[in-house]
Short mmCIF file of C-alpha atoms and ligand atoms in Angstrom, two decimals:
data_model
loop_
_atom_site.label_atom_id
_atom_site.label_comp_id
_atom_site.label_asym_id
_atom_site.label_seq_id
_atom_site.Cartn_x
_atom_site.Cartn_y
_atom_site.Cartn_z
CA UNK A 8 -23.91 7.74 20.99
CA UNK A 9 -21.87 10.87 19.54
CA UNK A 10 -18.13 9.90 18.73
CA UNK A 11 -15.93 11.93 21.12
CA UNK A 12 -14.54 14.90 18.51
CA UNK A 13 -11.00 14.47 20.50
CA UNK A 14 -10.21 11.10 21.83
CA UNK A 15 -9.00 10.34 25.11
CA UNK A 16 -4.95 9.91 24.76
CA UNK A 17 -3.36 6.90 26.08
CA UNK A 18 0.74 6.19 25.86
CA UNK A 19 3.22 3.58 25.43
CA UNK A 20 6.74 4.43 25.89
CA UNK A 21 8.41 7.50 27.51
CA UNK A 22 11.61 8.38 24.94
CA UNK A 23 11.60 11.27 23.14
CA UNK A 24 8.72 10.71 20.46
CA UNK A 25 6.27 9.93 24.03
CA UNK A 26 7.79 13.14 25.55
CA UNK A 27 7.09 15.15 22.46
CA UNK A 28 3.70 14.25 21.36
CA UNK A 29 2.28 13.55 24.92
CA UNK A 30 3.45 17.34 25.69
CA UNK A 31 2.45 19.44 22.90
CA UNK A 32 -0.98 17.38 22.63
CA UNK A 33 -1.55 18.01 26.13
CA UNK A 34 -0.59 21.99 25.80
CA UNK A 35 -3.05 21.47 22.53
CA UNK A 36 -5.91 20.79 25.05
CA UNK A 37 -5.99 17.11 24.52
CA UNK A 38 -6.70 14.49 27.43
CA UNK A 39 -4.13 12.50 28.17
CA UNK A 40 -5.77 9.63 30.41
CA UNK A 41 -2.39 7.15 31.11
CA UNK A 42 1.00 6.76 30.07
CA UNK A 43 3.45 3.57 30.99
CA UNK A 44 7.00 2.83 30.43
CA UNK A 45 8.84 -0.44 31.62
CA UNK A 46 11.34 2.29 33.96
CA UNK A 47 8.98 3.66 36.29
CA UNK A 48 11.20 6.47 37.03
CA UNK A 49 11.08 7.68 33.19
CA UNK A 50 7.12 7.38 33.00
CA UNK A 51 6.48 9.04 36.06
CA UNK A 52 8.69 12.71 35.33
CA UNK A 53 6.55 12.10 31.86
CA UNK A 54 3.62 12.25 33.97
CA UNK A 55 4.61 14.67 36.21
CA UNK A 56 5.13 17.13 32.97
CA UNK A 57 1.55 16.56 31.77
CA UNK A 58 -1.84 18.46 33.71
CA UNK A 59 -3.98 15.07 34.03
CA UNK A 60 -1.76 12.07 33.01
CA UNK A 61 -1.02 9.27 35.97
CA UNK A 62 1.72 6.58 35.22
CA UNK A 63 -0.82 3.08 34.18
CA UNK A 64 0.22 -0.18 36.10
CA UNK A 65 0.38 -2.06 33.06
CA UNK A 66 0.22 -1.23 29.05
CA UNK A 67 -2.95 -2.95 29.27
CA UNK A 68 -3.96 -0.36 31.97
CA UNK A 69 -3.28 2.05 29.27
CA UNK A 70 -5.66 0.75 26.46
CA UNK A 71 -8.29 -0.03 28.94
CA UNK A 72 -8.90 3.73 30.00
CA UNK A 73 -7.85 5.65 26.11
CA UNK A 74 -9.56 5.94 23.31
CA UNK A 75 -6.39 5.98 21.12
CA UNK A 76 -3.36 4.47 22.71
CA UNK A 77 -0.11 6.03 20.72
CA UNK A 78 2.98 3.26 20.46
CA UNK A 79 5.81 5.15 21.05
CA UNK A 80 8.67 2.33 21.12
CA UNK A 81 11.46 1.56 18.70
CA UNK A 82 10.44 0.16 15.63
CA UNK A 83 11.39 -3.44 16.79
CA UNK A 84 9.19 -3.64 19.57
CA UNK A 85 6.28 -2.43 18.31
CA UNK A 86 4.42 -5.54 16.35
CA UNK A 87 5.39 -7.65 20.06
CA UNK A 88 4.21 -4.35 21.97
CA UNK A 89 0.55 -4.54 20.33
CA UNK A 90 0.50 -7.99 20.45
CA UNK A 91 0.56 -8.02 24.09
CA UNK A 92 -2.55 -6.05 24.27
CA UNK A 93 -6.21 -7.25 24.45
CA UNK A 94 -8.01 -4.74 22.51
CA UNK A 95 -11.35 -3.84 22.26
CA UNK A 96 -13.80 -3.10 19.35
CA UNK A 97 -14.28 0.61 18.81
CA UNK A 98 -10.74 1.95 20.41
CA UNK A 99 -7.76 3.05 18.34
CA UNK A 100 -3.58 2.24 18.25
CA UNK A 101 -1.44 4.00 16.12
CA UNK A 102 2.69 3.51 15.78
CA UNK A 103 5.71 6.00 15.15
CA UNK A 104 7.58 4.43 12.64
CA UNK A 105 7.71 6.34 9.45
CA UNK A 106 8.90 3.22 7.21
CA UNK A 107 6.14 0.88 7.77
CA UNK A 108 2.65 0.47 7.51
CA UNK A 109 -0.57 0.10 10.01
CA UNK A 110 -0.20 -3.78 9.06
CA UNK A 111 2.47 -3.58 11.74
CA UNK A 112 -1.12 -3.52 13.80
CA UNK A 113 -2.59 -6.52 12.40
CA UNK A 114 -2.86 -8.18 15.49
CA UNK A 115 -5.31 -5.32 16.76
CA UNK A 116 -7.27 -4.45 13.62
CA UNK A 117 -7.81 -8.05 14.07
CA UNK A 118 -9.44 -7.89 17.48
CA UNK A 119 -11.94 -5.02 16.12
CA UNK A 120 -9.50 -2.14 16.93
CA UNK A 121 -8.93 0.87 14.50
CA UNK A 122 -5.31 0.99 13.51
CA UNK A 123 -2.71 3.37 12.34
CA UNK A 124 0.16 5.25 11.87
CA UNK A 125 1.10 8.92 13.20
CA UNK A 126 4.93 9.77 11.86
CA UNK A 127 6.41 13.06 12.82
CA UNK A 128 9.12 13.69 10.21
CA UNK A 129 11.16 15.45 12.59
CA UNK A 130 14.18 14.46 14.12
CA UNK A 131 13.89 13.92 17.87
CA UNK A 132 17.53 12.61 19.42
CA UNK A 133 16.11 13.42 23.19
CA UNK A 134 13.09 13.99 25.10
CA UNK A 135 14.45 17.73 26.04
CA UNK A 136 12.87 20.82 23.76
CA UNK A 137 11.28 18.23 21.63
CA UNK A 138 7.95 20.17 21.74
CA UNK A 139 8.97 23.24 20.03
CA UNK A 140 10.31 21.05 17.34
CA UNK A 141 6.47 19.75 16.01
CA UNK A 142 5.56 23.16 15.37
CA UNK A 143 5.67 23.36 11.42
CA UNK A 144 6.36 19.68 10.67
CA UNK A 145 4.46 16.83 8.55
CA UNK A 146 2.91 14.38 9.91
CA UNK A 147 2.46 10.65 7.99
CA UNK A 148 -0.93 9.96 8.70
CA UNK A 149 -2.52 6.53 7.76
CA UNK A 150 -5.45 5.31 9.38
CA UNK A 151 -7.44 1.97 8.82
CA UNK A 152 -11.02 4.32 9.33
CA UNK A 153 -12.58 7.26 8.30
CA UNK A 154 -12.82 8.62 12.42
CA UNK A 155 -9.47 7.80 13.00
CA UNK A 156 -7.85 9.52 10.09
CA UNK A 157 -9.86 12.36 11.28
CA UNK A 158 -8.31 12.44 15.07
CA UNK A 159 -5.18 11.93 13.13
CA UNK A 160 -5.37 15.05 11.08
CA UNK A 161 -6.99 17.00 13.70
CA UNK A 162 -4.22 16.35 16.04
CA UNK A 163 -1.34 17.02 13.83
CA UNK A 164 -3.26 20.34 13.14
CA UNK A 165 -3.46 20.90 16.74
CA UNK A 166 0.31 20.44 17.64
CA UNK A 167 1.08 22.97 14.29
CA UNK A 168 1.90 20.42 11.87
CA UNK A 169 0.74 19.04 8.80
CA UNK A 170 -1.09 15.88 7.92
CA UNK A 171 0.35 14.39 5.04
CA UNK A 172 -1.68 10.86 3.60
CA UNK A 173 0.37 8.74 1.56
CA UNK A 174 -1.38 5.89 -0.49
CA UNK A 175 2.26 4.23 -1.49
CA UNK A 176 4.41 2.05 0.54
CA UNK A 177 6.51 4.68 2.78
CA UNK A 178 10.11 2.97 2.33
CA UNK A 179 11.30 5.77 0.23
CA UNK A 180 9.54 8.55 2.22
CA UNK A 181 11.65 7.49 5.03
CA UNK A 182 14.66 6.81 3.29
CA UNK A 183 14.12 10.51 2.04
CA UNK A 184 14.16 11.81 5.59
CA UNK A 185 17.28 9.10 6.03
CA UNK A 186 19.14 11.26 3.70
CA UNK A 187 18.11 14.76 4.59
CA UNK A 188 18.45 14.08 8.30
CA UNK A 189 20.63 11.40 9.89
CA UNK A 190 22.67 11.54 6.60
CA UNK A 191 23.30 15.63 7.00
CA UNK A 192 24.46 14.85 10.60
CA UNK A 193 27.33 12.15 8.94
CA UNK A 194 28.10 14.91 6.45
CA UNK A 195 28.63 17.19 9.14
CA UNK A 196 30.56 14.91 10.75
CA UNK A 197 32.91 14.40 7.85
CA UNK A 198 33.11 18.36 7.13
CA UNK A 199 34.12 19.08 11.05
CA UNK A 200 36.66 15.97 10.92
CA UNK A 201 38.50 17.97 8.04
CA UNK A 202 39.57 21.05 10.49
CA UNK A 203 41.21 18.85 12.53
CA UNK A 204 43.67 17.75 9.35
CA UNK A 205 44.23 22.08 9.81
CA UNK A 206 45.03 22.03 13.31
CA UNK A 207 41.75 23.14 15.11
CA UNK A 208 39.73 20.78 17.06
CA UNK A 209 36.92 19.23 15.19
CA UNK A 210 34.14 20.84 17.53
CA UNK A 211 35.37 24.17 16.55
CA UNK A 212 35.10 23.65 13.26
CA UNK A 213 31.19 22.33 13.58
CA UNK A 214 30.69 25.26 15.58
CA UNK A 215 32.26 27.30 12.06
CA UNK A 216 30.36 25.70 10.08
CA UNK A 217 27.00 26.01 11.51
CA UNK A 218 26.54 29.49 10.54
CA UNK A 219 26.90 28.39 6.96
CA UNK A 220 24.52 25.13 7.09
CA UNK A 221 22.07 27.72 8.50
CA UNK A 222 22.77 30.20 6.13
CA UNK A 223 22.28 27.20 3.31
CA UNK A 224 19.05 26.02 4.51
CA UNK A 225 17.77 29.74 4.50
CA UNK A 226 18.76 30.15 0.79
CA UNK A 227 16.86 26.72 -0.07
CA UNK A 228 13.93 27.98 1.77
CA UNK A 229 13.87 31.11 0.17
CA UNK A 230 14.90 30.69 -3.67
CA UNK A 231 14.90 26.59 -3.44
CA UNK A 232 17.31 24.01 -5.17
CA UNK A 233 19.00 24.37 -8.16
CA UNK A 234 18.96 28.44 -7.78
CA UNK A 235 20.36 27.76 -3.94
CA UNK A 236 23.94 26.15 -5.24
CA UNK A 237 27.32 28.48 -5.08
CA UNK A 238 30.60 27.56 -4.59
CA UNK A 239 32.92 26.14 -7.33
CA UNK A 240 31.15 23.97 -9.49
CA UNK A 241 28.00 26.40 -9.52
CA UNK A 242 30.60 29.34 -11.02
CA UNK A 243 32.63 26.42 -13.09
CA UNK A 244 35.99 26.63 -11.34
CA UNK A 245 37.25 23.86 -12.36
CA UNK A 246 40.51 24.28 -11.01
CA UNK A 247 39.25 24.66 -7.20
CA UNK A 248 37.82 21.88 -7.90
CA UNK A 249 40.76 20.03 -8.89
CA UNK A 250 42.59 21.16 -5.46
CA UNK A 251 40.32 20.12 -3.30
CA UNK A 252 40.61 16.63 -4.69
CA UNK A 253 44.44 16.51 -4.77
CA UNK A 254 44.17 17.40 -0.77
CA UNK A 255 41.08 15.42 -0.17
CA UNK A 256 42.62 11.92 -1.98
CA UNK A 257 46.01 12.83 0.02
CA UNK A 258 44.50 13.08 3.52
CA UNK A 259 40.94 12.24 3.50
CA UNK A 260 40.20 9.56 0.83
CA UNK A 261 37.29 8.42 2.14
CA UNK A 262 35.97 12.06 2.65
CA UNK A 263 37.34 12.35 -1.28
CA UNK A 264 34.28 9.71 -2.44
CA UNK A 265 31.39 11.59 -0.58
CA UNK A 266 32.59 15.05 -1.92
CA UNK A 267 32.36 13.37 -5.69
CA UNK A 268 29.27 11.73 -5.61
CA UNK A 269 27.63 14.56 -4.10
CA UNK A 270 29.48 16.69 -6.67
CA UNK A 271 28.26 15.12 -9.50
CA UNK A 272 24.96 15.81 -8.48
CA UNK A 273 26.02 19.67 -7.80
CA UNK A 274 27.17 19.82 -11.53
CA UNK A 275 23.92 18.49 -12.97
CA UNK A 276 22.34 21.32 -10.35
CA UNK A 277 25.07 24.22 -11.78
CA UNK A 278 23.71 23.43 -15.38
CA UNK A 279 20.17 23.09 -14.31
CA UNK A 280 20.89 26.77 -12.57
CA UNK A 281 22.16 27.75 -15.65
CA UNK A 282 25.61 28.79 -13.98
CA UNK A 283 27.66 25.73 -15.63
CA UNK A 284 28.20 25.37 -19.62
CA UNK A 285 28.42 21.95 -21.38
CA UNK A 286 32.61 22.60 -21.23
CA UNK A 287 33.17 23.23 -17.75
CA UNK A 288 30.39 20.24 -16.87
CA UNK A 289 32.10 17.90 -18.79
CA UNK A 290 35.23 18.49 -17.26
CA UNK A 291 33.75 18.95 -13.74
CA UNK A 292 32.13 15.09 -14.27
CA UNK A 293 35.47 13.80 -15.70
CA UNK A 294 37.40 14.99 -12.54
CA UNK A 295 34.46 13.81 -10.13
CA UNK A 296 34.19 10.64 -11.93
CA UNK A 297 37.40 9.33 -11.42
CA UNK A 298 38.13 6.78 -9.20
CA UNK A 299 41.74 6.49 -8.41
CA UNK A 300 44.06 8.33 -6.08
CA UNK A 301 45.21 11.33 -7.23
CA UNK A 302 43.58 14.14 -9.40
CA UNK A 303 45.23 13.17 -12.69
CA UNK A 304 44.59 16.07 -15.32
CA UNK A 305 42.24 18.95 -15.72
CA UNK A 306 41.70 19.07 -19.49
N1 NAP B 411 13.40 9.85 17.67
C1 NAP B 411 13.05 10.32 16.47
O1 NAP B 411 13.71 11.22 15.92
C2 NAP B 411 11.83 9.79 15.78
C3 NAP B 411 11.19 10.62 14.84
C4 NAP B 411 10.03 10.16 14.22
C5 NAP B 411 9.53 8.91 14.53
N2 NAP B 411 10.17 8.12 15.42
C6 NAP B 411 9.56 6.82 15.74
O2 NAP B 411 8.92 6.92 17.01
C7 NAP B 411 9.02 5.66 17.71
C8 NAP B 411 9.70 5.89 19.05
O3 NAP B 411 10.92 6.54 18.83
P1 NAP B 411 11.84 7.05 20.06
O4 NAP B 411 13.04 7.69 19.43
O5 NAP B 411 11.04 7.79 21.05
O6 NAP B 411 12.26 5.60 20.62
P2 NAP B 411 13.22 5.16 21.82
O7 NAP B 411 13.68 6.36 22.60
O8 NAP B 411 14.27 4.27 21.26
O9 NAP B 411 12.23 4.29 22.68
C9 NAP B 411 11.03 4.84 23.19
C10 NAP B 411 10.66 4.14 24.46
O10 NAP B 411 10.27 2.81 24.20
C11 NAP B 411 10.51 1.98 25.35
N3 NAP B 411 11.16 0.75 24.89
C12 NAP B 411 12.44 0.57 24.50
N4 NAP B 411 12.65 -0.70 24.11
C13 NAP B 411 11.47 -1.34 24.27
C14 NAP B 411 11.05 -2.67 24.07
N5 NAP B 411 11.88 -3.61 23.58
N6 NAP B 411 9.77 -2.98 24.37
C15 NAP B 411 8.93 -2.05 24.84
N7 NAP B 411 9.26 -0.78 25.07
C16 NAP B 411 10.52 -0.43 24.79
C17 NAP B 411 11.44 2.81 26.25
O11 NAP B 411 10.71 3.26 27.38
P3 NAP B 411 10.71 2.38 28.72
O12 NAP B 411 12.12 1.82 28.86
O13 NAP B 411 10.34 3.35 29.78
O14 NAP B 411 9.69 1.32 28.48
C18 NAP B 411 11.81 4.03 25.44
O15 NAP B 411 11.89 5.21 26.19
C19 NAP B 411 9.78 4.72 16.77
O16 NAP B 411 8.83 3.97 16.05
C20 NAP B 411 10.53 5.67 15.84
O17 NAP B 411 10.77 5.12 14.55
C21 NAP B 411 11.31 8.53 16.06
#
């Protein structure tokens, strides 16, 4: 018998990553047989959203009528989730979570299942608008055979994304999307928190700001890092430098420890850039590297 080219589409969970995938797959011209959540309420607008789907009994339900069931529940749940699932020889179950492996699966690669991983490194904080937000984005692909890693691919193709195979353990690929994701939203949170120290409410100052993240991530786009950096320590201004530091230790210290670490790495950009001399870096990482209050001096 001929292996279906696009497997049938099966669901497990109804938060944001279900919402996304199950939609844009479904737009994509993929099958979507069942879907189930534990609040019936949730699973069935998810169904309601999608042309075929119908809300499954049981997760069991699920596997039983889908050729590839897709786990989308938080990471903690998801080796219990499987678990609870008699699966068959022949059918696939992939996971969401970006920092482990398919051996989160064991239990059904095991029973004679093909098992995975499908990651979209995008970030996904609600199920609203979350299909426009695949377009353009990797995909961590892993797949435990050589049909499954092709469903994978094709499907991350078909949503406009990009399969991306790792062969290494993907702590560090998630810790990388840590840093430029949930890590940018603390940042922005410690930027905004500073207007209030000037008087204006801290959502107007987000609202300031945003023109110039966007503006930011443009320039990295377009000329990438280190040619992207301005600001002070890219022009060698020491001085500026120095002021912000004398505030920043006076009325935000712990905003002060962020702003130098990042710094640092912004002066070791600057000379990279070729913006920063040996002087003005060496002063620049004297004044960033010190630890107690106060600025002391700018040599
Ligand atoms: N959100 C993101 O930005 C993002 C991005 C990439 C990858 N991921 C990965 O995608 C997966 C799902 O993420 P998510 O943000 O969609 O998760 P989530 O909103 O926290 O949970 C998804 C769904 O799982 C069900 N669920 C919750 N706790 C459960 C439990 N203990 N047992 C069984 N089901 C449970 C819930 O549906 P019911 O209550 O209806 O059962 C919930 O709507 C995770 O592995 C995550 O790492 C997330």
């Amino acid at each position: 018998m001929d292996e279906p080219t696009r497997p049938t589409l099966g669901f497990i969970g109804t938060g944001p990553v279900a919402t996304a995938l199950a939609q844009s797959l479904a737009v994509a011209g993929y099958r979507i047989a069942a879907l189930h959540g534990r609040d019936a309420q949730r699973a069935a607008a998810l169904a309601q959203s999608l042309p075929q789907a119908a809300v499954a009994a049981s997760r069991q339900a699920v596997a039983d009528g889908a050729d590839l069931v897709i786990l989308a529940v938080p990471d903690d749940a998801i080796a219990s989730v499987a678990d609870s699932i008699a699966w068959r020889p022949g059918q696939a179950v992939v996971h969401c979570n970006g920092a482990a492996t398919r051996a989160l699966l064991a239990g059904a690669e095991a029973a004679g299942a093909d098992v995975g991983v499908f990651h979209p490194l995008q970030s996904l904080p609600h199920p609203n608008r979350t299909r426009e937000r695949l377009k353009g984005c990797m995909f961590r692909v892993e797949a435990s055979s050589a049909r499954l890693s092709r469903w994978l691919e094709d499907m991350a193709h078909a949503v406009g994304g990009r399969p991306l195979a790792l062969d290494v353990d993907p702590t560090l690929y998630h810790a990388s999307a840590v840093l430029a994701s949930n890590c940018l939203v603390a940042l922005l949170d410690l930027a905004s928190e500073l207007w209030a120290e000037l008087g204006v409410p801290r959502e107007e100052g987000l609202r300031a700001l945003l023109p110039l993240v966007r503006g930011t991530i443009a320039n990295v786009e377009e000329v990438g890092i280190p040619a992207a950096l301005t600001g002070p320590i890219a022009r060698g201004d020491v001085g500026t430098v120095a002021h912000h530091l004398a505030a920043l230790n006076e009325l935000a210290p712990s905003v002060a420890s962020v702003y130098k670490q990042l710094g640092l790495r912004a002066v070791e950009l600057a000379v990279a850039k070729g913006t920063l001399g040996p002087d003005g870096a060496r002063r620049l990482r004297e004044l960033l590297a010190q630890r107690e209050r106060g600025t002391g001096g700018v040599r």
